[in-house]
Amino acid sequence: MAEATIKRNQAEEVKALQDTIYVIGGKWKLPIINSICNGNKRFREIERSIPGITTRMLSRELKEMEMNKLIKRTVYPDSPVLVEYESTPYCKTFGNIILAMIDWGKEHKKYITEQPEQAS
Amino acid sequence: MAEATIKRNQAEEVKALQDTIYVIGGKWKLPIINSICNGNKRFREIERSIPGITTRMLSRELKEMEMNKLIKRTVYPDSPVLVEYESTPYCKTFGNIILAMIDWGKEHKKYITEQPEQAS
DNA sequence: GTAATCAGTATCACAGAGTATACCAACTAC
DNA sequence: GTAGTTGGTATACTCTGTGATACTGATTAC
């Protein structure tokens, strides 16, 4: 097998991987994307759907993701102002990653709960 | 459609997602796993294959991942001591996630380079 | 009146993730 | 000798991601 080719692809792949990690890195971006893709639109709604997140983090991440065109924020300035978030088509390209990670998490839980406890 | 069911699954999925993020979170774990799965075995080899990583971070992450049974470290105490890292079957369960992320990174690059530059 | 909801913002604070740099002991190559 | 490789450790430092808490102004509900 062509060694050189393998090496070249490796470098490319590491870079692609690092790019992805850069964009969706951190504790909250994927859960937020997931929540919005699941149909949650309102700020408090999203907040409630993600255990552990604080108002501050949600606000910050939403802002960043809006700048990166991952989500769209719409304000309806009716009597009680209404704000809605939706995912963009670009955002939906994370679908496979999120699904793979949810699967892994579920398998991992099985794996952990099946294993007898190990003393170190 | 059954609202209640959807809600329950959502909560479960968020948790699974968060678990996964917890295990492979940070800047380096996935690149390291990827590198080792690609056949890199030696410390310096892995180090060179991941642009930007420092000796210290690699050392720390490898140690942690060894504790978590994601990789196996073998020492061959011949004249020049030889150390080899390999991925465990458990580690390979990240395969789908990593592939999905590499794909995304590549598409993202296309997307970025195709877009005309936007002034803010 | 009081409380609650919505969509956030403002501060403060901190652990720990990540960086930079130097160094070690053993060995090889020249 | 000197330089280079391997497999790391040690030290010091930065910095930012994250958390905790409180608060705002508008509106609705009782």
PDB file of N, CA, C and O (backbone and C1' of nucleotides) in Angstrom, chain D residues 5-16:
ATOM      1  P    DT D   5      16.575  14.545  15.299  1.00  0.00           P
ATOM      2  O5'  DT D   5      16.133  13.196  16.017  1.00  0.00           O
ATOM      3  C5'  DT D   5      16.392  11.946  15.391  1.00  0.00           C
ATOM      4  C4'  DT D   5      16.177  10.834  16.393  1.00  0.00           C
ATOM      5  C3'  DT D   5      14.807  10.877  17.060  1.00  0.00           C
ATOM      6  O3'  DT D   5      14.008   9.814  16.568  1.00  0.00           O
ATOM      7  C1'  DT D   5      16.583  10.454  18.637  1.00  0.00           C
ATOM      8  P    DT D   6      12.501   9.742  17.022  1.00  0.00           P
ATOM      9  O5'  DT D   6      12.512   9.018  18.441  1.00  0.00           O
ATOM     10  C5'  DT D   6      13.099   7.731  18.590  1.00  0.00           C
ATOM     11  C4'  DT D   6      12.999   7.290  20.044  1.00  0.00           C
ATOM     12  C3'  DT D   6      11.618   7.527  20.662  1.00  0.00           C
ATOM     13  O3'  DT D   6      11.096   6.314  21.148  1.00  0.00           O
ATOM     14  C1'  DT D   6      13.329   8.379  22.065  1.00  0.00           C
ATOM     15  P    DG D   7       9.570   6.237  21.482  1.00  0.00           P
ATOM     16  O5'  DG D   7       9.519   6.713  22.997  1.00  0.00           O
ATOM     17  C5'  DG D   7       9.984   5.835  24.016  1.00  0.00           C
ATOM     18  C4'  DG D   7       9.819   6.511  25.352  1.00  0.00           C
ATOM     19  C3'  DG D   7       8.413   7.106  25.598  1.00  0.00           C
ATOM     20  O3'  DG D   7       7.995   6.869  26.940  1.00  0.00           O
ATOM     21  C1'  DG D   7      10.012   8.735  25.928  1.00  0.00           C
ATOM     22  P    DG D   8       6.443   7.020  27.233  1.00  0.00           P
ATOM     23  O5'  DG D   8       6.152   8.577  27.000  1.00  0.00           O
ATOM     24  C5'  DG D   8       5.855   9.407  28.090  1.00  0.00           C
ATOM     25  C4'  DG D   8       7.144   9.851  28.795  1.00  0.00           C
ATOM     26  C3'  DG D   8       6.927  10.882  29.881  1.00  0.00           C
ATOM     27  O3'  DG D   8       6.644  10.247  31.101  1.00  0.00           O
ATOM     28  C1'  DG D   8       8.917  11.312  28.581  1.00  0.00           C
ATOM     29  P    DT D   9       5.806  10.987  32.175  1.00  0.00           P
ATOM     30  O5'  DT D   9       6.847  11.975  32.856  1.00  0.00           O
ATOM     31  C5'  DT D   9       8.010  11.457  33.495  1.00  0.00           C
ATOM     32  C4'  DT D   9       8.776  12.603  34.144  1.00  0.00           C
ATOM     33  C3'  DT D   9       7.940  13.483  35.063  1.00  0.00           C
ATOM     34  O3'  DT D   9       8.688  13.710  36.252  1.00  0.00           O
ATOM     35  C1'  DT D   9       8.941  14.811  33.402  1.00  0.00           C
ATOM     36  P    DA D  10       8.019  14.643  37.402  1.00  0.00           P
ATOM     37  O5'  DA D  10       8.526  16.104  37.012  1.00  0.00           O
ATOM     38  C5'  DA D  10       9.921  16.340  36.800  1.00  0.00           C
ATOM     39  C4'  DA D  10      10.218  17.823  36.985  1.00  0.00           C
ATOM     40  C3'  DA D  10       9.231  18.552  37.897  1.00  0.00           C
ATOM     41  O3'  DA D  10       9.950  19.484  38.696  1.00  0.00           O
ATOM     42  C1'  DA D  10       9.150  19.491  35.709  1.00  0.00           C
ATOM     43  P    DT D  11       9.244  20.311  39.864  1.00  0.00           P
ATOM     44  O5'  DT D  11       9.055  21.735  39.164  1.00  0.00           O
ATOM     45  C5'  DT D  11      10.123  22.271  38.387  1.00  0.00           C
ATOM     46  C4'  DT D  11       9.698  23.559  37.714  1.00  0.00           C
ATOM     47  C3'  DT D  11       8.640  24.349  38.481  1.00  0.00           C
ATOM     48  O3'  DT D  11       9.089  25.679  38.643  1.00  0.00           O
ATOM     49  C1'  DT D  11       8.009  24.110  36.212  1.00  0.00           C
ATOM     50  P    DA D  12       8.326  26.691  39.675  1.00  0.00           P
ATOM     51  O5'  DA D  12       7.861  27.804  38.636  1.00  0.00           O
ATOM     52  C5'  DA D  12       8.641  28.094  37.472  1.00  0.00           C
ATOM     53  C4'  DA D  12       7.760  28.725  36.421  1.00  0.00           C
ATOM     54  C3'  DA D  12       6.642  29.595  37.011  1.00  0.00           C
ATOM     55  O3'  DA D  12       6.682  30.885  36.432  1.00  0.00           O
ATOM     56  C1'  DA D  12       5.778  28.099  35.406  1.00  0.00           C
ATOM     57  P    DC D  13       5.808  32.086  37.102  1.00  0.00           P
ATOM     58  O5'  DC D  13       4.949  32.597  35.875  1.00  0.00           O
ATOM     59  C5'  DC D  13       5.373  32.352  34.527  1.00  0.00           C
ATOM     60  C4'  DC D  13       4.183  32.085  33.633  1.00  0.00           C
ATOM     61  C3'  DC D  13       2.922  32.868  34.000  1.00  0.00           C
ATOM     62  O3'  DC D  13       2.764  33.964  33.111  1.00  0.00           O
ATOM     63  C1'  DC D  13       2.446  30.619  33.312  1.00  0.00           C
ATOM     64  P    DT D  14       1.521  34.980  33.271  1.00  0.00           P
ATOM     65  O5'  DT D  14       0.558  34.460  32.105  1.00  0.00           O
ATOM     66  C5'  DT D  14       1.102  34.029  30.860  1.00  0.00           C
ATOM     67  C4'  DT D  14      -0.033  33.512  29.978  1.00  0.00           C
ATOM     68  C3'  DT D  14      -1.287  34.378  30.008  1.00  0.00           C
ATOM     69  O3'  DT D  14      -1.792  34.447  28.697  1.00  0.00           O
ATOM     70  C1'  DT D  14      -1.835  32.176  30.634  1.00  0.00           C
ATOM     71  P    DC D  15      -2.864  35.553  28.266  1.00  0.00           P
ATOM     72  O5'  DC D  15      -3.961  34.671  27.520  1.00  0.00           O
ATOM     73  C5'  DC D  15      -3.828  33.247  27.475  1.00  0.00           C
ATOM     74  C4'  DC D  15      -5.184  32.595  27.706  1.00  0.00           C
ATOM     75  C3'  DC D  15      -6.329  33.611  27.800  1.00  0.00           C
ATOM     76  O3'  DC D  15      -7.482  33.037  27.195  1.00  0.00           O
ATOM     77  C1'  DC D  15      -6.335  32.265  29.686  1.00  0.00           C
ATOM     78  P    DT D  16      -8.024  33.592  25.791  1.00  0.00           P
ATOM     79  O5'  DT D  16      -9.216  32.586  25.456  1.00  0.00           O
ATOM     80  C5'  DT D  16      -9.084  31.204  25.761  1.00  0.00           C
ATOM     81  C4'  DT D  16     -10.215  30.731  26.650  1.00  0.00           C
ATOM     82  C3'  DT D  16     -11.443  31.669  26.666  1.00  0.00           C
ATOM     83  O3'  DT D  16     -12.645  30.920  26.637  1.00  0.00           O
ATOM     84  C1'  DT D  16     -10.841  31.128  28.812  1.00  0.00           C
TER      85       DT D  16
END
